[in-house]
Coordinates of C-alpha atoms in Angstrom, one line a residue:
Chain A
M1 CA -58.8 66.8 34.4
V2 CA -62.4 68.5 34.2
K3 CA -64.0 68.5 31.0
V4 CA -65.3 71.8 29.8
N5 CA -68.8 72.1 27.2
W6 CA -66.6 75.2 25.9
V7 CA -69.8 76.0 23.0
G8 CA -72.0 75.2 25.0
L9 CA -70.6 77.5 28.1
W10 CA -70.0 80.5 25.4
T11 CA -73.0 80.4 23.5
L12 CA -74.6 80.8 27.3
I13 CA -72.6 83.7 27.4
R14 CA -73.3 85.4 24.3
R15 CA -76.9 84.5 25.0
E16 CA -77.0 85.7 28.6
V17 CA -74.8 89.1 27.1
G18 CA -77.2 89.3 24.2
R19 CA -80.5 89.6 25.9
F20 CA -79.7 92.4 28.1
F21 CA -78.0 94.4 24.4
S22 CA -81.6 93.6 22.7
V23 CA -83.7 95.9 25.5
Y24 CA -81.5 98.1 26.0
R25 CA -83.7 100.7 26.6
Q26 CA -84.7 99.2 30.5
T27 CA -81.3 98.0 30.8
V28 CA -78.3 99.7 30.2
L29 CA -80.3 104.1 29.3
P30 CA -82.0 104.1 32.0
G31 CA -79.4 104.1 35.3
L32 CA -77.4 106.6 32.8
I33 CA -81.0 108.9 32.8
S34 CA -81.1 109.0 36.6
S35 CA -77.6 108.8 37.1
G36 CA -77.7 112.4 34.8
L37 CA -80.8 113.7 36.7
Y38 CA -78.5 113.8 39.7
I39 CA -75.3 115.1 38.8
V40 CA -78.2 117.5 37.2
V41 CA -79.5 118.1 39.7
F42 CA -77.4 118.1 42.9
G43 CA -74.7 119.9 40.4
F44 CA -77.0 122.8 40.1
T45 CA -79.8 123.0 43.0
L46 CA -77.9 121.8 46.6
E47 CA -74.5 122.2 45.7
R48 CA -74.8 125.2 46.5
R49 CA -76.2 124.8 50.0
I50 CA -73.5 122.4 50.9
D51 CA -70.4 121.9 51.6
E52 CA -67.3 120.1 50.7
I53 CA -67.3 116.4 51.3
N54 CA -63.0 115.9 52.5
G55 CA -62.6 118.8 50.1
V56 CA -64.3 117.2 47.2
P57 CA -67.3 119.2 45.6
Y58 CA -71.3 117.3 46.8
T59 CA -72.0 115.8 43.4
L60 CA -68.4 114.2 42.7
F61 CA -68.9 113.2 46.4
I62 CA -71.4 111.4 45.2
L63 CA -71.0 110.7 41.8
P64 CA -68.9 107.7 42.6
G65 CA -71.3 105.9 45.2
L66 CA -74.1 106.4 42.1
L67 CA -71.9 104.3 39.6
M68 CA -71.4 101.6 42.4
M69 CA -75.2 101.2 43.2
N70 CA -75.9 101.4 39.6
T71 CA -73.2 99.3 38.6
L72 CA -74.4 96.4 41.4
T73 CA -77.7 96.7 41.0
N74 CA -77.2 96.1 37.0
A75 CA -75.3 93.5 37.8
T76 CA -78.3 92.1 40.9
A77 CA -81.2 92.8 38.0
N78 CA -79.9 90.9 34.5
T79 CA -79.4 87.4 36.6
S80 CA -82.0 87.2 39.4
S81 CA -83.9 88.1 36.8
S82 CA -82.6 85.8 33.6
M83 CA -83.1 83.6 35.9
L84 CA -86.2 84.2 37.6
Q85 CA -88.1 83.9 33.5
M86 CA -86.4 82.1 32.7
K87 CA -88.1 79.5 35.6
L88 CA -91.3 80.9 34.9
L89 CA -91.5 81.3 31.3
Q90 CA -90.9 77.3 30.5
Q91 CA -87.0 77.7 29.1
L92 CA -84.7 76.3 31.8
P93 CA -85.3 73.4 30.7
D94 CA -84.3 74.1 27.4
I95 CA -80.5 73.7 29.6
L96 CA -81.2 71.9 32.5
T97 CA -81.2 69.0 29.7
A98 CA -78.4 70.3 27.5
P99 CA -74.6 68.6 28.4
L100 CA -74.4 72.2 30.7
S101 CA -72.1 71.1 34.5
A102 CA -74.0 73.3 36.8
M103 CA -70.1 75.6 37.0
E104 CA -70.8 76.5 33.2
I105 CA -74.7 77.6 34.1
S106 CA -74.0 79.7 36.1
I107 CA -70.8 80.8 35.4
A108 CA -72.2 82.1 32.2
Y109 CA -75.5 83.6 34.2
I110 CA -72.6 85.0 36.5
I111 CA -70.8 86.4 32.9
G112 CA -73.5 87.9 31.5
G113 CA -74.4 90.0 34.7
T114 CA -70.6 91.1 35.1
V115 CA -70.5 92.4 31.6
R116 CA -74.1 94.5 32.5
G117 CA -72.7 95.5 36.1
T118 CA -69.6 96.9 34.3
V119 CA -71.0 97.9 31.4
N120 CA -73.9 100.4 33.7
G121 CA -70.5 101.3 36.0
V122 CA -68.6 102.5 33.5
L123 CA -70.6 104.7 31.7
V124 CA -72.1 106.6 34.5
M125 CA -68.3 107.0 35.0
I126 CA -67.3 107.9 31.3
L127 CA -71.2 110.4 31.9
G128 CA -68.6 111.6 35.1
I129 CA -65.7 112.5 32.6
V130 CA -67.8 114.3 30.4
L131 CA -70.9 116.6 32.6
I132 CA -68.0 117.5 35.6
D133 CA -65.2 116.4 35.2
M134 CA -64.5 113.8 37.5
P135 CA -60.6 112.9 38.0
V136 CA -60.0 109.0 38.1
H137 CA -57.3 108.0 39.5
S138 CA -56.6 105.5 38.8
P139 CA -58.1 104.1 36.1
I140 CA -57.8 100.4 35.2
S141 CA -57.9 100.0 38.9
T142 CA -61.6 101.4 38.6
V143 CA -62.4 99.0 35.9
C144 CA -61.0 95.7 38.3
F145 CA -62.8 97.0 41.0
I146 CA -66.6 97.6 38.6
V147 CA -65.6 93.8 37.1
M148 CA -65.0 92.4 40.4
V149 CA -67.3 94.1 42.6
S150 CA -70.1 92.8 39.6
W151 CA -69.2 89.8 39.4
A152 CA -70.0 89.0 43.7
F153 CA -73.8 91.0 42.6
A154 CA -74.4 89.0 39.9
S155 CA -73.6 85.4 41.8
M156 CA -75.7 87.4 44.2
G157 CA -78.8 87.5 41.8
L158 CA -77.8 84.0 40.7
V159 CA -79.2 83.0 44.1
L160 CA -82.0 85.2 44.8
G161 CA -83.1 84.6 40.7
Q162 CA -83.2 80.7 41.7
L163 CA -84.6 80.9 45.5
S164 CA -87.7 83.1 43.5
D165 CA -90.7 81.8 43.0
S166 CA -92.7 85.0 41.4
W167 CA -91.3 88.8 40.3
D168 CA -93.2 89.6 43.9
Q169 CA -90.6 87.8 45.8
L170 CA -87.6 89.3 43.4
A171 CA -89.2 92.3 44.0
M172 CA -89.5 92.5 47.7
M173 CA -85.6 90.9 47.7
Q174 CA -84.5 93.9 46.0
N175 CA -86.7 96.5 47.9
F176 CA -86.2 95.9 51.3
F177 CA -83.0 94.6 51.3
L178 CA -80.0 95.3 48.0
T179 CA -82.2 99.3 47.8
P180 CA -82.0 100.5 51.6
L181 CA -78.0 99.8 51.8
S182 CA -77.3 101.3 48.7
F183 CA -78.3 104.3 50.1
L184 CA -76.9 103.6 53.8
G185 CA -74.1 102.1 52.4
G186 CA -73.0 106.0 51.7
V187 CA -73.7 107.3 48.3
F188 CA -74.9 110.8 49.2
Y189 CA -72.9 111.3 52.4
S190 CA -69.0 110.6 54.7
I191 CA -70.0 108.5 57.1
N192 CA -68.2 110.6 58.7
M193 CA -71.4 112.6 59.1
L194 CA -72.9 110.4 61.2
P195 CA -74.1 109.8 64.6
G196 CA -71.0 107.3 66.1
W197 CA -74.1 103.9 66.4
A198 CA -74.9 105.2 62.9
Q199 CA -71.2 104.4 62.0
T200 CA -71.1 101.1 63.7
I201 CA -73.9 99.8 62.2
S202 CA -72.3 101.1 58.9
L203 CA -69.3 99.1 59.1
F204 CA -72.2 95.7 58.7
N205 CA -73.7 96.9 55.4
P206 CA -71.9 95.9 52.5
I207 CA -72.4 97.9 50.1
Y208 CA -70.1 100.2 52.8
Y209 CA -67.2 99.1 51.6
M210 CA -68.0 99.0 47.7
I211 CA -68.4 102.8 47.9
N212 CA -65.7 103.5 49.2
G213 CA -63.9 101.7 47.2
I214 CA -64.9 102.7 43.7
R215 CA -64.2 106.4 46.2
F216 CA -60.9 105.7 46.4
T217 CA -59.8 105.0 42.6
T218 CA -61.8 107.5 41.5
L219 CA -61.0 110.2 43.6
G220 CA -58.4 109.3 46.2
I221 CA -60.5 110.0 49.2
A222 CA -61.6 107.2 51.2
D223 CA -63.6 106.5 54.6
T224 CA -61.9 102.8 55.5
S225 CA -58.8 101.3 53.8
P226 CA -59.0 100.2 50.1
L227 CA -56.9 97.0 51.3
T228 CA -60.6 96.3 53.2
S229 CA -62.5 97.7 50.3
V230 CA -60.9 94.9 47.7
I231 CA -61.0 92.2 51.1
M232 CA -64.2 93.1 51.1
A233 CA -64.9 92.3 47.7
L234 CA -63.4 89.5 47.4
I235 CA -65.2 87.8 50.4
M236 CA -68.4 88.7 49.0
T237 CA -67.6 87.1 45.4
I238 CA -66.2 84.5 46.3
L239 CA -69.2 83.7 49.1
F240 CA -71.6 84.5 45.9
T241 CA -69.8 82.6 44.0
T242 CA -70.1 79.3 45.3
L243 CA -73.4 79.5 47.1
A244 CA -74.3 79.8 43.6
I245 CA -72.9 77.3 42.1
G246 CA -73.9 75.0 44.9
L247 CA -77.3 75.7 44.3
M248 CA -76.8 74.8 40.5
H249 CA -75.3 72.6 42.1
S250 CA -78.3 70.5 44.1
G251 CA -81.0 71.5 41.8
K252 CA -83.0 73.4 44.5
K253 CA -86.3 75.0 43.1
I254 CA -85.2 74.7 39.0
K255 CA -85.2 70.2 39.4
Q256 CA -87.9 68.6 40.9
Chain B
M1 CA -76.2 41.5 20.7
K2 CA -76.8 45.8 20.5
T3 CA -76.7 48.6 24.1
P4 CA -80.3 49.2 24.6
A5 CA -80.7 52.1 23.5
V6 CA -82.6 53.7 26.6
E7 CA -82.5 50.8 29.2
I8 CA -85.5 51.6 32.9
R9 CA -84.8 49.5 36.1
G10 CA -86.9 48.8 39.5
L11 CA -87.4 53.7 39.3
K12 CA -89.1 54.7 41.7
K13 CA -90.1 59.0 42.0
S14 CA -92.2 60.6 45.7
F15 CA -93.1 64.3 44.9
G16 CA -93.7 64.6 49.0
K17 CA -97.0 61.7 50.1
V18 CA -97.5 61.4 46.4
Q19 CA -95.9 58.1 44.2
A20 CA -94.8 59.2 41.3
L21 CA -93.0 56.3 40.1
D22 CA -93.5 53.1 41.4
G23 CA -90.7 50.9 40.7
V24 CA -90.8 51.8 36.6
D25 CA -89.2 49.3 34.0
L26 CA -88.5 49.4 29.8
T27 CA -86.3 49.2 27.5
I28 CA -86.0 51.0 24.7
K29 CA -83.9 49.1 21.1
Q30 CA -81.9 51.0 19.1
G31 CA -83.5 52.5 16.3
E32 CA -87.3 51.3 18.0
F33 CA -90.6 54.0 18.2
L34 CA -91.8 52.8 21.6
G35 CA -94.9 54.2 22.4
L36 CA -95.8 55.5 26.1
L37 CA -98.9 55.3 26.9
G38 CA -100.8 56.2 29.6
P39 CA -104.0 58.5 31.5
N40 CA -102.6 61.7 32.6
G41 CA -100.7 62.0 35.8
A42 CA -99.7 57.7 35.2
G43 CA -95.9 59.0 35.0
K44 CA -95.3 59.5 31.6
T45 CA -93.5 62.9 31.8
T46 CA -92.3 61.9 35.5
T47 CA -89.9 59.2 33.5
I48 CA -88.7 61.6 30.9
N49 CA -88.1 63.9 32.5
I50 CA -85.9 61.7 35.3
L51 CA -84.1 60.2 31.5
T52 CA -83.0 63.8 30.9
G53 CA -82.0 65.7 34.3
L54 CA -85.1 67.7 34.6
V55 CA -86.7 65.5 37.7
I56 CA -84.0 64.3 40.3
R57 CA -83.7 60.7 40.6
Q58 CA -84.4 59.4 43.9
E59 CA -84.0 55.6 43.1
G60 CA -83.1 53.0 40.2
I61 CA -81.6 52.6 36.7
T62 CA -81.9 55.6 34.1
E63 CA -79.4 54.4 31.6
I64 CA -78.6 55.6 27.8
F65 CA -76.2 53.6 25.3
G66 CA -75.0 51.3 29.0
K67 CA -74.2 54.5 30.0
D68 CA -75.9 56.3 34.2
T69 CA -77.9 59.4 32.9
V70 CA -76.7 60.7 36.0
K71 CA -73.1 59.7 36.3
D72 CA -72.1 60.7 32.7
Y73 CA -75.1 63.1 32.2
R74 CA -72.5 64.8 29.4
F75 CA -72.9 61.7 27.4
T76 CA -77.1 60.8 28.1
R77 CA -78.0 64.2 27.4
S78 CA -75.6 65.1 23.8
K79 CA -77.4 61.4 22.9
V80 CA -80.5 62.5 22.8
G81 CA -83.2 65.5 22.1
I82 CA -86.8 67.2 23.9
A83 CA -89.8 68.5 22.8
A84 CA -91.1 69.2 26.0
Q85 CA -95.0 68.9 26.3
E86 CA -94.8 72.7 27.6
L87 CA -94.7 74.7 25.1
S88 CA -92.0 77.7 25.9
I89 CA -91.6 81.5 25.6
D90 CA -88.6 83.3 24.4
W91 CA -90.1 87.9 24.3
F92 CA -85.6 88.3 22.9
F93 CA -84.7 86.4 20.8
P94 CA -86.0 84.7 17.4
V95 CA -86.9 81.3 15.7
E96 CA -82.8 81.4 13.7
R97 CA -80.9 82.8 17.3
L98 CA -83.2 80.6 19.1
L99 CA -81.5 77.7 17.5
L100 CA -78.8 78.3 16.9
F101 CA -78.5 78.8 20.8
H102 CA -79.5 75.1 21.4
A103 CA -77.4 74.0 19.3
G104 CA -74.1 75.0 20.7
Y105 CA -75.6 74.5 24.7
Y106 CA -74.9 70.5 22.6
G107 CA -72.0 71.6 21.4
L108 CA -72.0 72.4 18.3
P109 CA -70.1 74.9 16.8
I110 CA -71.1 78.2 14.8
K111 CA -70.2 76.6 11.0
Q112 CA -72.4 73.2 12.3
A113 CA -74.8 74.6 13.5
K114 CA -75.7 76.7 11.2
N115 CA -75.8 74.4 8.9
R116 CA -77.6 72.3 11.0
V117 CA -80.1 74.7 12.0
D118 CA -80.7 75.4 8.1
K119 CA -81.6 71.9 7.3
I120 CA -84.0 71.4 9.8
I121 CA -85.8 74.6 9.6
K122 CA -86.1 73.7 5.9
K123 CA -86.9 70.7 7.1
L124 CA -90.1 71.2 9.6
G125 CA -91.1 74.5 7.0
L126 CA -90.4 77.3 9.8
E127 CA -88.9 78.9 6.6
E128 CA -90.9 81.9 6.7
K129 CA -90.4 82.6 10.7
R130 CA -87.0 82.8 11.1
G131 CA -86.3 85.8 11.9
T132 CA -89.9 86.1 14.2
R133 CA -89.7 86.1 17.5
L134 CA -91.0 82.8 19.0
R135 CA -94.1 84.9 21.5
Q136 CA -95.7 86.0 17.7
L137 CA -95.8 82.8 16.4
S138 CA -99.1 80.3 16.4
G139 CA -99.7 77.5 18.9
G140 CA -99.0 74.5 15.2
M141 CA -95.7 76.6 14.2
K142 CA -94.3 77.1 18.3
R143 CA -95.2 73.0 18.0
R144 CA -93.1 72.8 14.7
Y145 CA -90.1 74.6 16.8
Q146 CA -90.0 72.9 19.1
L147 CA -89.2 69.8 17.1
A148 CA -86.8 71.4 15.9
K149 CA -85.6 72.7 18.9
A150 CA -85.6 68.6 19.8
L151 CA -83.7 68.0 16.7
V152 CA -81.2 70.5 16.0
H153 CA -77.9 68.6 17.9
D154 CA -78.5 65.7 15.1
P155 CA -79.7 63.3 18.2
D156 CA -80.1 59.1 18.7
I157 CA -82.6 59.4 20.7
I158 CA -85.9 61.3 20.3
I159 CA -88.4 61.7 23.6
L160 CA -91.4 63.4 22.9
D161 CA -94.0 64.7 25.6
E162 CA -97.2 65.0 24.2
P163 CA -96.0 66.5 20.4
T164 CA -99.0 66.8 19.0
A165 CA -101.6 67.7 22.1
G166 CA -103.5 70.7 21.3
V167 CA -102.8 70.3 16.9
D168 CA -105.7 70.2 14.9
V169 CA -106.0 67.6 12.2
E170 CA -103.7 68.5 9.5
L171 CA -100.2 69.8 11.2
R172 CA -101.1 66.7 13.6
H173 CA -100.9 64.3 9.9
E174 CA -98.1 65.9 9.2
L175 CA -96.1 65.8 12.6
W176 CA -97.0 62.1 11.9
D177 CA -95.4 60.9 8.6
Y178 CA -92.2 63.3 9.8
L179 CA -91.8 61.5 12.9
R180 CA -91.9 57.8 10.7
K181 CA -88.9 59.5 8.2
L182 CA -87.4 60.2 11.3
H183 CA -87.6 56.6 12.2
S184 CA -87.1 54.9 8.9
N185 CA -83.7 57.1 9.0
G186 CA -82.9 55.0 12.3
K187 CA -83.8 57.5 15.3
T188 CA -84.9 55.8 18.4
I189 CA -88.2 57.7 19.5
L190 CA -90.2 57.4 22.7
L191 CA -93.4 59.2 22.6
T192 CA -95.5 60.1 25.0
T193 CA -99.3 60.9 24.4
H194 CA -102.5 60.4 25.8
Y195 CA -104.3 59.7 22.6
I196 CA -104.9 56.0 21.4
E197 CA -105.3 56.7 17.7
E198 CA -101.4 57.9 18.2
A199 CA -99.3 55.1 19.5
E200 CA -101.6 52.1 17.9
L201 CA -100.1 54.1 14.0
L202 CA -96.8 55.1 15.4
C203 CA -94.9 53.3 17.3
E204 CA -93.8 49.6 17.2
R205 CA -93.6 48.9 20.6
V206 CA -96.5 50.0 23.6
A207 CA -95.5 49.9 26.9
I208 CA -99.1 51.0 28.9
I209 CA -98.3 53.4 32.5
N210 CA -100.5 53.9 34.7
K211 CA -99.9 54.9 38.0
G212 CA -96.2 54.7 38.9
K213 CA -96.3 51.7 37.3
I214 CA -95.1 49.8 33.6
I215 CA -98.5 47.4 33.7
K216 CA -98.2 46.6 29.9
D217 CA -95.6 46.3 26.8
G218 CA -95.2 45.3 23.3
S219 CA -96.8 45.6 19.9
P220 CA -100.6 47.2 19.8
I221 CA -101.4 43.7 17.8
E222 CA -100.2 42.3 19.9
L223 CA -101.7 43.8 22.8
T224 CA -105.3 43.9 21.5
K225 CA -105.0 40.0 20.2
Q226 CA -103.9 39.4 23.5
L227 CA -105.7 41.3 25.7
G228 CA -108.4 43.3 24.0
Q229 CA -111.8 41.3 23.0
S230 CA -112.8 41.8 19.5
G231 CA -117.0 43.1 18.8
L232 CA -118.7 40.8 16.1
T233 CA -122.1 42.0 15.4
I234 CA -123.7 40.3 12.7
H235 CA -127.4 41.2 12.5
V236 CA -129.7 37.7 10.4
T237 CA -133.1 36.6 9.9
G238 CA -134.5 33.3 10.7
W239 CA -132.8 32.8 13.7
D240 CA -133.6 30.1 15.7
D241 CA -132.6 29.6 20.2
K242 CA -132.1 25.4 18.7
M243 CA -129.0 27.1 16.7
K244 CA -127.2 28.4 20.1
N245 CA -126.3 25.4 21.0
L246 CA -124.0 24.4 17.4
L247 CA -121.9 28.9 18.3
D248 CA -121.6 27.1 22.1
N249 CA -117.4 27.6 21.2
F250 CA -117.9 30.9 21.6
T251 CA -119.4 33.9 23.8
F252 CA -122.1 35.6 22.5
T253 CA -125.9 37.3 23.1
Y254 CA -128.8 37.5 20.7
D255 CA -131.5 40.7 21.0
E256 CA -134.1 40.8 18.0
G257 CA -131.4 39.5 15.6
R258 CA -128.8 41.3 16.3
L259 CA -126.0 38.6 17.5
H260 CA -122.7 40.3 19.1
F261 CA -120.6 37.9 18.7
S262 CA -116.8 39.0 21.6
V263 CA -113.7 37.5 20.2
L264 CA -110.5 37.1 19.6
D265 CA -109.9 37.0 16.1
P266 CA -112.2 38.5 14.3
E267 CA -111.0 37.5 10.9
K268 CA -110.2 34.2 12.0
D269 CA -114.0 33.5 13.8
M270 CA -115.8 35.4 11.5
A271 CA -115.5 32.7 9.0
T272 CA -116.3 29.4 10.9
I273 CA -119.1 32.0 12.2
I274 CA -121.1 32.4 8.6
K275 CA -120.8 29.7 8.3
I276 CA -122.3 27.8 10.5
L277 CA -125.4 30.0 10.0
T278 CA -126.1 30.4 6.8
K279 CA -125.6 26.0 6.8
N280 CA -128.8 27.0 9.8
D281 CA -131.1 28.9 7.3
C282 CA -129.7 32.3 8.5
H283 CA -129.7 34.6 6.8
I284 CA -127.5 37.9 7.1
Q285 CA -128.3 41.3 6.6
N286 CA -125.2 43.2 7.6
I287 CA -121.5 42.7 9.6
N288 CA -120.0 44.9 11.7
V289 CA -116.3 44.1 13.4
D290 CA -115.4 46.2 15.9
K291 CA -111.8 45.5 16.7
A292 CA -110.2 46.0 19.5
S293 CA -108.0 48.5 20.6
L294 CA -105.4 49.5 23.0
E295 CA -108.5 52.5 24.3
D296 CA -109.9 48.1 26.0
V297 CA -106.5 47.0 26.9
F298 CA -106.3 49.8 29.1
L299 CA -109.9 49.8 30.6
D300 CA -109.4 45.5 30.7
L301 CA -105.9 45.5 32.9
T302 CA -106.9 49.1 34.7
G303 CA -110.9 49.2 34.2
E304 CA -110.6 52.7 33.8
R305 CA -111.1 54.7 30.8
I306 CA -107.7 56.2 29.5
S307 CA -108.6 59.5 29.1

């Protein structure tokens, strides 16, 4: 039977969650403020000039996408920055010399990122409900999907954090890949508004499925089947969790 | 015979083309205070980092209380507390919370962890700094925290990597006293240092490491006796070159009233030399004994100075 250091695992989870809550001004409030600004700007200016999309007013249409963008960027940022910071500030040896397995360390980090992603996503959802009366078609599915996507991107963030040697490298991966993929994943538009070739390219963007998945659980509309979205999220979760644990086990870039 | 606290056999490790460890063999008995002495880059930190799982072992055996440090890492790591040379920095949590986290990683339930942290904070004089963030601590306080972290789970083996590097004399002596206490309480201590005085004063046994190999080990007294030549300097009047024959059992030089002897045991040889000199009307003005140090031993073995 596999032995688990439950106390150690729980302690590391508490540390990871406590870490981002202790700086909530940097980790929780910004996403909420920027989402609020999007709602205000689009709600009061652009909405009058843009037609409804799939029968939904424009501000309402973009809100699930903003929620998802906020969720996945926060989940990724939590694990990647925490891991890199631990490496650069000589804190990682504290964990690597403790009787914790590679799996326990990885899972604790991923849970920390998942909590941050979920908190940020749920707060944007509440903001949407309060400000523009956003309907939530299926609240349980919405929260479950947020948690699943948070887990997938927290795992990805852990991989990025472990492979990065500097803040510059990490920022490059986030700015050149994650942010463009988020914007091109259909936060602000429906894929049907794009020319044929662009629609085909969009199908290779995993974030497209995440945004449409959450749009379905909240508004009940989507450009793709909700089942495809769930399968994509599941594939990403399994792939990046396996990769993160495997990489931690190998000691690459964290052990000499 | 008791299982050794630490057993290292044929340990090899290279970083690219640099052979950091070239077959290290070292056994540390339970309750022993061992100093791993060597210059920077000799392989001290690599050795302890392999023991604690920070560096991946390439070849050889590393065991803690008879268990392999890779296969049985949960057991071996729970037995060891390490105070690393590099001071870690944390931006988020105060000292007490960090120590509680550290105890938790080692599986101590919260109540037990709180008791241990309270005890260790008091012992190491960190009481006033409980609520202070790590980055706000002075260098000396950070060293105390580093030691507190190593001791928080009450390990049987304490590994200290250059624990007094960069601390003032007062704190150094305070830390030395504390280490002596830990040792008298039965803890096994492995100390890496390039401070000769530290190794001589604290360690029961010293292993000298150079270029990735243990080149000699023994108690500081044994090592200096075996390898170090002590110096005995005597200023005299009434010297006659004929006396050279009487002292031909000793290695010595004479220069303008200054006799310098290289002896293995100055306390024993001094009496004989004084007897010969005074018997032959040579008046002694003063005597100086320069005891060999581990520095001399290292010099003798490698032809290089340790620091």
